[in-house]
Amino acid sequence: MNPNTVPIPLEAYLLIASMLFCIGVWGLINSRNAVRVLMSIELMLNAVNINLMAFSSYIDGNLIRGQVFTVFVITVAAAEAAVGLAILLSLYRNRTTVDMESFNLLKW
Amino acid sequence: MNIANSTEQICFLILASVIISGSLGVVLIENIVYSAFLLGGVFMSVAGLYLLLNASFVAAAQVLVYVGAVNVLILFAIMLVNKREELKPIAGLQIRRFFSGCVCAGLLALLFRVNLTTKWATPGPQAIGEEATERIGEHLFTDYLLPFELASVLLLMAMIGAIVLARRDVFLTEEEKLGERAGNIIDNKSKAILIDQSTE
């Protein structure tokens, strides 16, 4: 890949991914709705996936190991979403709220 | 600078702006249903970025799994727990948000610095493009066979665990049906047994 004909540098993808990751971190810390916390986690996982895909395309072009890792991350994210939403439903059944401030079930 | 390059750049800019503004909307918009739909838009745009990176298989997997499964699951959860509730005000919430915003901005600055000052090993070897699907299959069944099997076991565990966690266990005895103690039944207006698991 001749660098003069590469239309988009690798750094552009990395900048997008880091912005997405920081937005996800902010939402994870500041959301009070538990569903929104799960959505923020999905945003962070997507940021990591963008990084992996960019590296696998620009640096590891022959053995695309980044794409394999991305497939695994997508798998784990699907499992995490299912279990997280199930936990959320059972919490809602016990507390009748989704406010993160009212979940102190694991407090000693 | 030919027309293919500029088209790719324009597509990248559009996708990037949709990703950033959509994720800001996911985090900031009050109505959570709008947030969930914006999240679907962000996932679709990320799939578009994968297409720009010559990875059509992962883009298809992204659309199928994230938009088709995860986002729909989130929408179902929102519909199940969507009760209008007034959140209790917390003292100093704005200050907390400000400080966490500062921390995130610091993290962002750190990541930007690392991104821009590191000498990445580009240009690497030529990307293989359309052969990527075959190569992913080779990886999955040769050197990544153990993680592949572990992922399948993990999916099975997650599925069974999610069913067990989300199932509504209603084992009411006769006097509990008559009496008023039904602690974990939400819908107090209709105390009917939703899943009758008694054996008679």
PDB file of C-alpha atoms in Angstrom:
ATOM      1  CA  MET A   1       0.000   0.000   0.000  1.00  0.00           C
ATOM      2  CA  ASN A   2       1.733   3.127  -1.192  1.00  0.00           C
ATOM      3  CA  PRO A   3       1.364   5.847   1.443  1.00  0.00           C
ATOM      4  CA  ASN A   4       0.756   8.498  -1.181  1.00  0.00           C
ATOM      5  CA  THR A   5      -2.359   6.785  -2.407  1.00  0.00           C
ATOM      6  CA  VAL A   6      -3.801   5.917   1.005  1.00  0.00           C
ATOM      7  CA  PRO A   7      -6.787   8.202   1.240  1.00  0.00           C
ATOM      8  CA  ILE A   8      -7.403   7.791   4.953  1.00  0.00           C
ATOM      9  CA  PRO A   9      -4.515   7.449   7.386  1.00  0.00           C
ATOM     10  CA  LEU A  10      -4.581   4.945  10.212  1.00  0.00           C
ATOM     11  CA  GLU A  11      -4.623   7.763  12.748  1.00  0.00           C
ATOM     12  CA  ALA A  12      -8.044   8.945  11.584  1.00  0.00           C
ATOM     13  CA  TYR A  13      -9.606   5.630  12.569  1.00  0.00           C
ATOM     14  CA  LEU A  14      -7.781   5.689  15.888  1.00  0.00           C
ATOM     15  CA  LEU A  15      -8.999   9.220  16.636  1.00  0.00           C
ATOM     16  CA  ILE A  16     -12.599   8.244  15.906  1.00  0.00           C
ATOM     17  CA  ALA A  17     -12.233   5.191  18.135  1.00  0.00           C
ATOM     18  CA  SER A  18     -10.755   7.168  21.013  1.00  0.00           C
ATOM     19  CA  MET A  19     -13.527   9.760  20.843  1.00  0.00           C
ATOM     20  CA  LEU A  20     -16.143   7.000  20.849  1.00  0.00           C
ATOM     21  CA  PHE A  21     -14.424   5.313  23.787  1.00  0.00           C
ATOM     22  CA  CYS A  22     -14.321   8.491  25.862  1.00  0.00           C
ATOM     23  CA  ILE A  23     -17.982   9.211  25.158  1.00  0.00           C
ATOM     24  CA  GLY A  24     -18.728   5.679  26.307  1.00  0.00           C
ATOM     25  CA  VAL A  25     -16.739   6.147  29.516  1.00  0.00           C
ATOM     26  CA  TRP A  26     -18.563   9.389  30.274  1.00  0.00           C
ATOM     27  CA  GLY A  27     -21.924   7.761  29.719  1.00  0.00           C
ATOM     28  CA  LEU A  28     -20.951   4.769  31.824  1.00  0.00           C
ATOM     29  CA  ILE A  29     -20.064   7.009  34.752  1.00  0.00           C
ATOM     30  CA  ASN A  30     -22.898   9.499  34.478  1.00  0.00           C
ATOM     31  CA  SER A  31     -25.952   7.567  33.367  1.00  0.00           C
ATOM     32  CA  ARG A  32     -28.599   6.930  35.960  1.00  0.00           C
ATOM     33  CA  ASN A  33     -30.709   4.662  33.795  1.00  0.00           C
ATOM     34  CA  ALA A  34     -29.296   1.147  33.882  1.00  0.00           C
ATOM     35  CA  VAL A  35     -30.183   0.481  30.236  1.00  0.00           C
ATOM     36  CA  ARG A  36     -28.142   3.496  29.216  1.00  0.00           C
ATOM     37  CA  VAL A  37     -25.182   2.113  31.157  1.00  0.00           C
ATOM     38  CA  LEU A  38     -25.394  -1.067  29.065  1.00  0.00           C
ATOM     39  CA  MET A  39     -25.589   1.020  25.904  1.00  0.00           C
ATOM     40  CA  SER A  40     -22.443   2.908  26.954  1.00  0.00           C
ATOM     41  CA  ILE A  41     -20.623  -0.384  27.419  1.00  0.00           C
ATOM     42  CA  GLU A  42     -21.624  -1.339  23.883  1.00  0.00           C
ATOM     43  CA  LEU A  43     -20.212   1.973  22.630  1.00  0.00           C
ATOM     44  CA  MET A  44     -16.874   1.258  24.325  1.00  0.00           C
ATOM     45  CA  LEU A  45     -16.742  -2.238  22.841  1.00  0.00           C
ATOM     46  CA  ASN A  46     -17.388  -0.773  19.407  1.00  0.00           C
ATOM     47  CA  ALA A  47     -14.542   1.688  19.882  1.00  0.00           C
ATOM     48  CA  VAL A  48     -12.192  -1.197  20.657  1.00  0.00           C
ATOM     49  CA  ASN A  49     -13.503  -3.041  17.597  1.00  0.00           C
ATOM     50  CA  ILE A  50     -12.749  -0.074  15.348  1.00  0.00           C
ATOM     51  CA  ASN A  51      -9.184  -0.058  16.669  1.00  0.00           C
ATOM     52  CA  LEU A  52      -8.759  -3.775  16.042  1.00  0.00           C
ATOM     53  CA  MET A  53     -10.146  -3.544  12.527  1.00  0.00           C
ATOM     54  CA  ALA A  54      -7.976  -0.551  11.643  1.00  0.00           C
ATOM     55  CA  PHE A  55      -4.827  -2.279  12.866  1.00  0.00           C
ATOM     56  CA  SER A  56      -5.705  -5.505  11.107  1.00  0.00           C
ATOM     57  CA  SER A  57      -6.232  -3.675   7.851  1.00  0.00           C
ATOM     58  CA  TYR A  58      -3.235  -1.334   7.952  1.00  0.00           C
ATOM     59  CA  ILE A  59      -0.533  -3.210   9.852  1.00  0.00           C
ATOM     60  CA  ASP A  60      -1.524  -6.882   9.748  1.00  0.00           C
ATOM     61  CA  GLY A  61      -2.811  -7.050   6.215  1.00  0.00           C
ATOM     62  CA  ASN A  62      -1.829 -10.648   5.477  1.00  0.00           C
ATOM     63  CA  LEU A  63      -2.855 -12.418   8.642  1.00  0.00           C
ATOM     64  CA  ILE A  64      -5.960 -10.530   9.579  1.00  0.00           C
ATOM     65  CA  ARG A  65      -5.870 -11.445  13.234  1.00  0.00           C
ATOM     66  CA  GLY A  66      -7.615  -8.226  14.233  1.00  0.00           C
ATOM     67  CA  GLN A  67     -10.729  -9.266  12.347  1.00  0.00           C
ATOM     68  CA  VAL A  68     -10.765 -12.597  14.186  1.00  0.00           C
ATOM     69  CA  PHE A  69     -10.472 -10.797  17.497  1.00  0.00           C
ATOM     70  CA  THR A  70     -13.284  -8.488  16.424  1.00  0.00           C
ATOM     71  CA  VAL A  71     -15.507 -11.499  15.768  1.00  0.00           C
ATOM     72  CA  PHE A  72     -14.729 -12.770  19.263  1.00  0.00           C
ATOM     73  CA  VAL A  73     -15.441  -9.360  20.796  1.00  0.00           C
ATOM     74  CA  ILE A  74     -18.791  -9.223  18.993  1.00  0.00           C
ATOM     75  CA  THR A  75     -19.611 -12.694  20.360  1.00  0.00           C
ATOM     76  CA  VAL A  76     -18.734 -11.762  23.919  1.00  0.00           C
ATOM     77  CA  ALA A  77     -20.634  -8.487  23.584  1.00  0.00           C
ATOM     78  CA  ALA A  78     -23.759 -10.353  22.513  1.00  0.00           C
ATOM     79  CA  ALA A  79     -23.462 -12.679  25.516  1.00  0.00           C
ATOM     80  CA  GLU A  80     -22.837  -9.712  27.799  1.00  0.00           C
ATOM     81  CA  ALA A  81     -25.879  -7.872  26.496  1.00  0.00           C
ATOM     82  CA  ALA A  82     -28.136 -10.879  27.048  1.00  0.00           C
ATOM     83  CA  VAL A  83     -26.932 -11.532  30.593  1.00  0.00           C
ATOM     84  CA  GLY A  84     -26.848  -7.827  31.491  1.00  0.00           C
ATOM     85  CA  LEU A  85     -30.388  -7.236  30.363  1.00  0.00           C
ATOM     86  CA  ALA A  86     -31.566 -10.365  32.196  1.00  0.00           C
ATOM     87  CA  ILE A  87     -29.926  -9.096  35.399  1.00  0.00           C
ATOM     88  CA  LEU A  88     -31.530  -5.725  34.774  1.00  0.00           C
ATOM     89  CA  LEU A  89     -34.972  -7.297  34.411  1.00  0.00           C
ATOM     90  CA  SER A  90     -34.633  -9.260  37.609  1.00  0.00           C
ATOM     91  CA  LEU A  91     -33.417  -6.152  39.462  1.00  0.00           C
ATOM     92  CA  TYR A  92     -36.372  -4.208  38.106  1.00  0.00           C
ATOM     93  CA  ARG A  93     -38.669  -6.928  39.333  1.00  0.00           C
ATOM     94  CA  ASN A  94     -37.285  -6.637  42.841  1.00  0.00           C
ATOM     95  CA  ARG A  95     -36.819  -2.877  43.103  1.00  0.00           C
ATOM     96  CA  THR A  96     -39.338  -1.522  40.538  1.00  0.00           C
ATOM     97  CA  THR A  97     -36.818   1.017  39.339  1.00  0.00           C
ATOM     98  CA  VAL A  98     -33.916   1.238  36.922  1.00  0.00           C
ATOM     99  CA  ASP A  99     -32.179   4.075  38.756  1.00  0.00           C
ATOM    100  CA  MET A 100     -28.545   3.160  39.306  1.00  0.00           C
ATOM    101  CA  GLU A 101     -28.488   5.092  42.575  1.00  0.00           C
ATOM    102  CA  SER A 102     -31.038   2.769  44.151  1.00  0.00           C
ATOM    103  CA  PHE A 103     -29.174  -0.447  43.450  1.00  0.00           C
ATOM    104  CA  ASN A 104     -27.274  -1.150  46.628  1.00  0.00           C
ATOM    105  CA  LEU A 105     -27.914  -4.881  46.743  1.00  0.00           C
ATOM    106  CA  LEU A 106     -24.236  -5.762  47.021  1.00  0.00           C
ATOM    107  CA  LYS A 107     -23.481  -3.211  49.728  1.00  0.00           C
ATOM    108  CA  TRP A 108     -22.268  -4.761  52.947  1.00  0.00           C
TER     109      TRP A 108
ATOM    110  CA  MET B   1      -5.942  12.555  -5.447  1.00  0.00           C
ATOM    111  CA  ASN B   2      -8.325  10.783  -7.768  1.00  0.00           C
ATOM    112  CA  ILE B   3     -12.040  10.427  -7.481  1.00  0.00           C
ATOM    113  CA  ALA B   4     -11.949   7.092  -5.655  1.00  0.00           C
ATOM    114  CA  ASN B   5      -9.810   8.547  -2.890  1.00  0.00           C
ATOM    115  CA  SER B   6     -11.956  11.615  -2.438  1.00  0.00           C
ATOM    116  CA  THR B   7     -15.106   9.477  -2.419  1.00  0.00           C
ATOM    117  CA  GLU B   8     -13.574   7.326   0.291  1.00  0.00           C
ATOM    118  CA  GLN B   9     -12.629  10.389   2.291  1.00  0.00           C
ATOM    119  CA  ILE B  10     -16.121  11.832   1.991  1.00  0.00           C
ATOM    120  CA  CYS B  11     -17.656   8.529   3.098  1.00  0.00           C
ATOM    121  CA  PHE B  12     -15.263   8.385   6.036  1.00  0.00           C
ATOM    122  CA  LEU B  13     -16.105  11.914   7.133  1.00  0.00           C
ATOM    123  CA  ILE B  14     -19.840  11.282   6.932  1.00  0.00           C
ATOM    124  CA  LEU B  15     -19.566   8.014   8.862  1.00  0.00           C
ATOM    125  CA  ALA B  16     -17.302   9.581  11.483  1.00  0.00           C
ATOM    126  CA  SER B  17     -19.625  12.512  12.069  1.00  0.00           C
ATOM    127  CA  VAL B  18     -22.610  10.154  12.348  1.00  0.00           C
ATOM    128  CA  ILE B  19     -20.714   7.990  14.841  1.00  0.00           C
ATOM    129  CA  ILE B  20     -19.610  10.871  17.049  1.00  0.00           C
ATOM    130  CA  SER B  21     -22.884  12.807  17.032  1.00  0.00           C
ATOM    131  CA  GLY B  22     -24.923   9.611  17.407  1.00  0.00           C
ATOM    132  CA  SER B  23     -22.927   8.406  20.379  1.00  0.00           C
ATOM    133  CA  LEU B  24     -23.210  11.844  21.992  1.00  0.00           C
ATOM    134  CA  GLY B  25     -26.947  11.532  21.481  1.00  0.00           C
ATOM    135  CA  VAL B  26     -26.944   8.050  23.027  1.00  0.00           C
ATOM    136  CA  VAL B  27     -25.287   9.411  26.129  1.00  0.00           C
ATOM    137  CA  LEU B  28     -26.990  12.792  26.411  1.00  0.00           C
ATOM    138  CA  ILE B  29     -30.589  12.539  25.174  1.00  0.00           C
ATOM    139  CA  GLU B  30     -33.072  12.210  28.017  1.00  0.00           C
ATOM    140  CA  ASN B  31     -35.548   9.961  26.228  1.00  0.00           C
ATOM    141  CA  ILE B  32     -33.993   6.514  26.287  1.00  0.00           C
ATOM    142  CA  VAL B  33     -35.984   5.203  23.322  1.00  0.00           C
ATOM    143  CA  TYR B  34     -34.363   7.811  21.098  1.00  0.00           C
ATOM    144  CA  SER B  35     -31.019   6.774  22.577  1.00  0.00           C
ATOM    145  CA  ALA B  36     -31.606   3.153  21.607  1.00  0.00           C
ATOM    146  CA  PHE B  37     -32.470   4.047  18.024  1.00  0.00           C
ATOM    147  CA  LEU B  38     -29.435   6.330  17.792  1.00  0.00           C
ATOM    148  CA  LEU B  39     -27.370   3.427  19.075  1.00  0.00           C
ATOM    149  CA  GLY B  40     -28.598   1.398  16.111  1.00  0.00           C
ATOM    150  CA  GLY B  41     -27.459   4.210  13.817  1.00  0.00           C
ATOM    151  CA  VAL B  42     -24.037   4.228  15.449  1.00  0.00           C
ATOM    152  CA  PHE B  43     -23.730   0.465  14.948  1.00  0.00           C
ATOM    153  CA  MET B  44     -24.677   0.803  11.287  1.00  0.00           C
ATOM    154  CA  SER B  45     -22.085   3.533  10.790  1.00  0.00           C
ATOM    155  CA  VAL B  46     -19.421   1.398  12.441  1.00  0.00           C
ATOM    156  CA  ALA B  47     -20.330  -1.345   9.970  1.00  0.00           C
ATOM    157  CA  GLY B  48     -19.812   1.222   7.214  1.00  0.00           C
ATOM    158  CA  LEU B  49     -16.335   1.950   8.586  1.00  0.00           C
ATOM    159  CA  TYR B  50     -15.594  -1.775   8.411  1.00  0.00           C
ATOM    160  CA  LEU B  51     -16.636  -1.753   4.764  1.00  0.00           C
ATOM    161  CA  LEU B  52     -14.201   1.094   4.166  1.00  0.00           C
ATOM    162  CA  LEU B  53     -11.519  -1.083   5.774  1.00  0.00           C
ATOM    163  CA  ASN B  54     -12.185  -3.919   3.248  1.00  0.00           C
ATOM    164  CA  ALA B  55     -13.757  -6.195   5.844  1.00  0.00           C
ATOM    165  CA  SER B  56     -17.122  -7.167   4.469  1.00  0.00           C
ATOM    166  CA  PHE B  57     -17.523 -10.263   6.632  1.00  0.00           C
ATOM    167  CA  VAL B  58     -17.107  -8.409   9.898  1.00  0.00           C
ATOM    168  CA  ALA B  59     -19.342  -5.621   8.628  1.00  0.00           C
ATOM    169  CA  ALA B  60     -22.073  -8.154   7.933  1.00  0.00           C
ATOM    170  CA  ALA B  61     -21.536  -9.740  11.342  1.00  0.00           C
ATOM    171  CA  GLN B  62     -21.733  -6.297  12.948  1.00  0.00           C
ATOM    172  CA  VAL B  63     -25.046  -5.548  11.260  1.00  0.00           C
ATOM    173  CA  LEU B  64     -26.487  -8.972  12.061  1.00  0.00           C
ATOM    174  CA  VAL B  65     -25.356  -9.248  15.663  1.00  0.00           C
ATOM    175  CA  TYR B  66     -25.313  -5.674  16.907  1.00  0.00           C
ATOM    176  CA  VAL B  67     -28.165  -4.086  14.994  1.00  0.00           C
ATOM    177  CA  GLY B  68     -30.225  -7.233  14.623  1.00  0.00           C
ATOM    178  CA  ALA B  69     -29.774  -8.804  18.031  1.00  0.00           C
ATOM    179  CA  VAL B  70     -28.238  -6.529  20.643  1.00  0.00           C
ATOM    180  CA  ASN B  71     -30.119  -3.393  19.692  1.00  0.00           C
ATOM    181  CA  VAL B  72     -33.431  -5.226  19.469  1.00  0.00           C
ATOM    182  CA  LEU B  73     -32.715  -6.786  22.874  1.00  0.00           C
ATOM    183  CA  ILE B  74     -32.024  -3.343  24.336  1.00  0.00           C
ATOM    184  CA  LEU B  75     -35.260  -2.032  22.843  1.00  0.00           C
ATOM    185  CA  PHE B  76     -37.172  -4.948  24.379  1.00  0.00           C
ATOM    186  CA  ALA B  77     -35.590  -4.246  27.758  1.00  0.00           C
ATOM    187  CA  ILE B  78     -36.509  -0.578  27.486  1.00  0.00           C
ATOM    188  CA  MET B  79     -40.088  -1.510  26.697  1.00  0.00           C
ATOM    189  CA  LEU B  80     -40.202  -3.879  29.678  1.00  0.00           C
ATOM    190  CA  VAL B  81     -38.779  -1.435  32.191  1.00  0.00           C
ATOM    191  CA  ASN B  82     -40.051   1.805  30.722  1.00  0.00           C
ATOM    192  CA  LYS B  83     -41.888   3.319  33.619  1.00  0.00           C
ATOM    193  CA  ARG B  84     -42.100   7.082  33.972  1.00  0.00           C
ATOM    194  CA  GLU B  85     -40.218   7.754  37.123  1.00  0.00           C
ATOM    195  CA  GLU B  86     -38.945  10.926  38.642  1.00  0.00           C
ATOM    196  CA  LEU B  87     -35.350  10.335  39.583  1.00  0.00           C
ATOM    197  CA  LYS B  88     -34.396  11.605  42.981  1.00  0.00           C
ATOM    198  CA  PRO B  89     -32.178  14.656  42.691  1.00  0.00           C
ATOM    199  CA  ILE B  90     -28.646  14.114  43.902  1.00  0.00           C
ATOM    200  CA  ALA B  91     -26.716  16.869  45.589  1.00  0.00           C
ATOM    201  CA  GLY B  92     -23.879  18.111  43.437  1.00  0.00           C
ATOM    202  CA  LEU B  93     -24.815  16.178  40.336  1.00  0.00           C
ATOM    203  CA  GLN B  94     -23.612  18.927  38.027  1.00  0.00           C
ATOM    204  CA  ILE B  95     -20.259  19.074  39.795  1.00  0.00           C
ATOM    205  CA  ARG B  96     -19.899  15.312  39.484  1.00  0.00           C
ATOM    206  CA  ARG B  97     -20.704  15.478  35.800  1.00  0.00           C
ATOM    207  CA  PHE B  98     -18.215  18.279  35.331  1.00  0.00           C
ATOM    208  CA  PHE B  99     -15.414  16.399  37.046  1.00  0.00           C
ATOM    209  CA  SER B 100     -16.096  13.158  35.224  1.00  0.00           C
ATOM    210  CA  GLY B 101     -16.182  15.146  31.991  1.00  0.00           C
ATOM    211  CA  CYS B 102     -12.771  16.555  32.869  1.00  0.00           C
ATOM    212  CA  VAL B 103     -11.430  13.062  33.536  1.00  0.00           C
ATOM    213  CA  CYS B 104     -12.799  11.821  30.217  1.00  0.00           C
ATOM    214  CA  ALA B 105     -11.351  14.819  28.390  1.00  0.00           C
ATOM    215  CA  GLY B 106      -7.981  14.068  29.959  1.00  0.00           C
ATOM    216  CA  LEU B 107      -8.218  10.463  28.832  1.00  0.00           C
ATOM    217  CA  LEU B 108      -9.167  11.674  25.364  1.00  0.00           C
ATOM    218  CA  ALA B 109      -6.171  14.010  25.258  1.00  0.00           C
ATOM    219  CA  LEU B 110      -3.891  11.173  26.349  1.00  0.00           C
ATOM    220  CA  LEU B 111      -5.266   8.859  23.669  1.00  0.00           C
ATOM    221  CA  PHE B 112      -4.923  11.561  21.013  1.00  0.00           C
ATOM    222  CA  ARG B 113      -1.326  12.151  21.994  1.00  0.00           C
ATOM    223  CA  VAL B 114      -0.537   8.458  21.846  1.00  0.00           C
ATOM    224  CA  ASN B 115      -2.296   8.139  18.501  1.00  0.00           C
ATOM    225  CA  LEU B 116      -0.553  11.042  16.888  1.00  0.00           C
ATOM    226  CA  THR B 117       2.971  10.701  18.250  1.00  0.00           C
ATOM    227  CA  THR B 118       3.471   6.956  17.869  1.00  0.00           C
ATOM    228  CA  LYS B 119       5.262   5.830  14.742  1.00  0.00           C
ATOM    229  CA  TRP B 120       2.848   3.202  13.502  1.00  0.00           C
ATOM    230  CA  ALA B 121       4.364   0.563  11.234  1.00  0.00           C
ATOM    231  CA  THR B 122       2.469   1.718   8.168  1.00  0.00           C
ATOM    232  CA  PRO B 123       2.396   0.826   5.393  1.00  0.00           C
ATOM    233  CA  GLY B 124       2.172  -2.758   6.459  1.00  0.00           C
ATOM    234  CA  PRO B 125       1.677  -5.646   4.091  1.00  0.00           C
ATOM    235  CA  GLN B 126      -0.992  -5.305   1.475  1.00  0.00           C
ATOM    236  CA  ALA B 127      -4.449  -5.909   2.844  1.00  0.00           C
ATOM    237  CA  ILE B 128      -5.960  -9.029   1.350  1.00  0.00           C
ATOM    238  CA  GLY B 129      -9.415  -7.579   0.897  1.00  0.00           C
ATOM    239  CA  GLU B 130     -11.948 -10.057  -0.404  1.00  0.00           C
ATOM    240  CA  GLU B 131     -10.035 -13.121   0.743  1.00  0.00           C
ATOM    241  CA  ALA B 132     -10.633 -12.023   4.306  1.00  0.00           C
ATOM    242  CA  THR B 133     -13.598 -14.324   4.836  1.00  0.00           C
ATOM    243  CA  GLU B 134     -11.627 -17.435   3.907  1.00  0.00           C
ATOM    244  CA  ARG B 135      -8.726 -16.277   6.046  1.00  0.00           C
ATOM    245  CA  ILE B 136     -11.004 -15.735   9.048  1.00  0.00           C
ATOM    246  CA  GLY B 137     -12.346 -19.271   8.577  1.00  0.00           C
ATOM    247  CA  GLU B 138      -8.819 -20.662   8.466  1.00  0.00           C
ATOM    248  CA  HIS B 139      -7.910 -18.781  11.622  1.00  0.00           C
ATOM    249  CA  LEU B 140     -11.032 -19.904  13.434  1.00  0.00           C
ATOM    250  CA  PHE B 141     -10.453 -23.571  12.721  1.00  0.00           C
ATOM    251  CA  THR B 142      -6.677 -23.766  13.072  1.00  0.00           C
ATOM    252  CA  ASP B 143      -4.849 -21.472  15.451  1.00  0.00           C
ATOM    253  CA  TYR B 144      -7.862 -19.917  17.119  1.00  0.00           C
ATOM    254  CA  LEU B 145      -9.780 -23.163  17.558  1.00  0.00           C
ATOM    255  CA  LEU B 146      -9.666 -23.100  21.357  1.00  0.00           C
ATOM    256  CA  PRO B 147     -11.052 -19.530  21.672  1.00  0.00           C
ATOM    257  CA  PHE B 148     -13.698 -20.456  19.118  1.00  0.00           C
ATOM    258  CA  GLU B 149     -14.859 -23.412  21.186  1.00  0.00           C
ATOM    259  CA  LEU B 150     -14.677 -21.337  24.355  1.00  0.00           C
ATOM    260  CA  ALA B 151     -16.832 -18.682  22.689  1.00  0.00           C
ATOM    261  CA  SER B 152     -19.449 -21.262  21.818  1.00  0.00           C
ATOM    262  CA  VAL B 153     -19.480 -22.579  25.389  1.00  0.00           C
ATOM    263  CA  LEU B 154     -19.695 -18.983  26.641  1.00  0.00           C
ATOM    264  CA  LEU B 155     -22.679 -18.307  24.402  1.00  0.00           C
ATOM    265  CA  LEU B 156     -24.421 -21.421  25.689  1.00  0.00           C
ATOM    266  CA  MET B 157     -23.739 -20.413  29.294  1.00  0.00           C
ATOM    267  CA  ALA B 158     -24.945 -16.873  28.656  1.00  0.00           C
ATOM    268  CA  MET B 159     -28.129 -18.110  27.019  1.00  0.00           C
ATOM    269  CA  ILE B 160     -28.998 -20.493  29.844  1.00  0.00           C
ATOM    270  CA  GLY B 161     -28.014 -17.924  32.462  1.00  0.00           C
ATOM    271  CA  ALA B 162     -30.112 -15.213  30.858  1.00  0.00           C
ATOM    272  CA  ILE B 163     -33.140 -17.504  30.728  1.00  0.00           C
ATOM    273  CA  VAL B 164     -32.710 -18.513  34.367  1.00  0.00           C
ATOM    274  CA  LEU B 165     -32.212 -14.916  35.504  1.00  0.00           C
ATOM    275  CA  ALA B 166     -35.045 -13.374  33.553  1.00  0.00           C
ATOM    276  CA  ARG B 167     -37.615 -16.096  34.191  1.00  0.00           C
ATOM    277  CA  ARG B 168     -40.464 -14.996  36.386  1.00  0.00           C
ATOM    278  CA  ASP B 169     -40.692 -17.602  39.100  1.00  0.00           C
ATOM    279  CA  VAL B 170     -44.170 -17.657  40.485  1.00  0.00           C
ATOM    280  CA  PHE B 171     -44.650 -20.520  42.867  1.00  0.00           C
ATOM    281  CA  LEU B 172     -47.721 -19.428  44.781  1.00  0.00           C
ATOM    282  CA  THR B 173     -49.306 -21.723  47.293  1.00  0.00           C
ATOM    283  CA  GLU B 174     -53.010 -21.583  47.956  1.00  0.00           C
ATOM    284  CA  GLU B 175     -52.872 -19.311  50.990  1.00  0.00           C
ATOM    285  CA  GLU B 176     -50.454 -16.987  49.240  1.00  0.00           C
ATOM    286  CA  LYS B 177     -52.940 -16.627  46.441  1.00  0.00           C
ATOM    287  CA  LEU B 178     -55.558 -15.640  48.973  1.00  0.00           C
ATOM    288  CA  GLY B 179     -53.296 -13.528  51.133  1.00  0.00           C
ATOM    289  CA  GLU B 180     -51.743 -10.305  50.139  1.00  0.00           C
ATOM    290  CA  ARG B 181     -48.081 -11.202  50.384  1.00  0.00           C
ATOM    291  CA  ALA B 182     -46.687 -11.391  46.950  1.00  0.00           C
ATOM    292  CA  GLY B 183     -43.494  -9.523  47.345  1.00  0.00           C
ATOM    293  CA  ASN B 184     -41.925  -9.828  43.961  1.00  0.00           C
ATOM    294  CA  ILE B 185     -44.972  -9.455  41.780  1.00  0.00           C
ATOM    295  CA  ILE B 186     -44.810  -6.100  40.128  1.00  0.00           C
ATOM    296  CA  ASP B 187     -48.185  -5.748  38.601  1.00  0.00           C
ATOM    297  CA  ASN B 188     -50.341  -5.388  41.653  1.00  0.00           C
ATOM    298  CA  LYS B 189     -53.524  -4.696  39.771  1.00  0.00           C
ATOM    299  CA  SER B 190     -53.642  -8.119  38.195  1.00  0.00           C
ATOM    300  CA  LYS B 191     -52.317 -10.671  40.607  1.00  0.00           C
ATOM    301  CA  ALA B 192     -52.973 -13.463  38.183  1.00  0.00           C
ATOM    302  CA  ILE B 193     -50.293 -16.044  37.811  1.00  0.00           C
ATOM    303  CA  LEU B 194     -48.503 -15.301  34.606  1.00  0.00           C
ATOM    304  CA  ILE B 195     -46.681 -18.604  34.369  1.00  0.00           C
ATOM    305  CA  ASP B 196     -48.508 -21.278  36.229  1.00  0.00           C
ATOM    306  CA  GLN B 197     -45.843 -23.776  37.119  1.00  0.00           C
ATOM    307  CA  SER B 198     -47.864 -25.749  39.603  1.00  0.00           C
ATOM    308  CA  THR B 199     -48.409 -29.288  38.550  1.00  0.00           C
ATOM    309  CA  GLU B 200     -52.082 -29.729  39.134  1.00  0.00           C
TER     310      GLU B 200
END
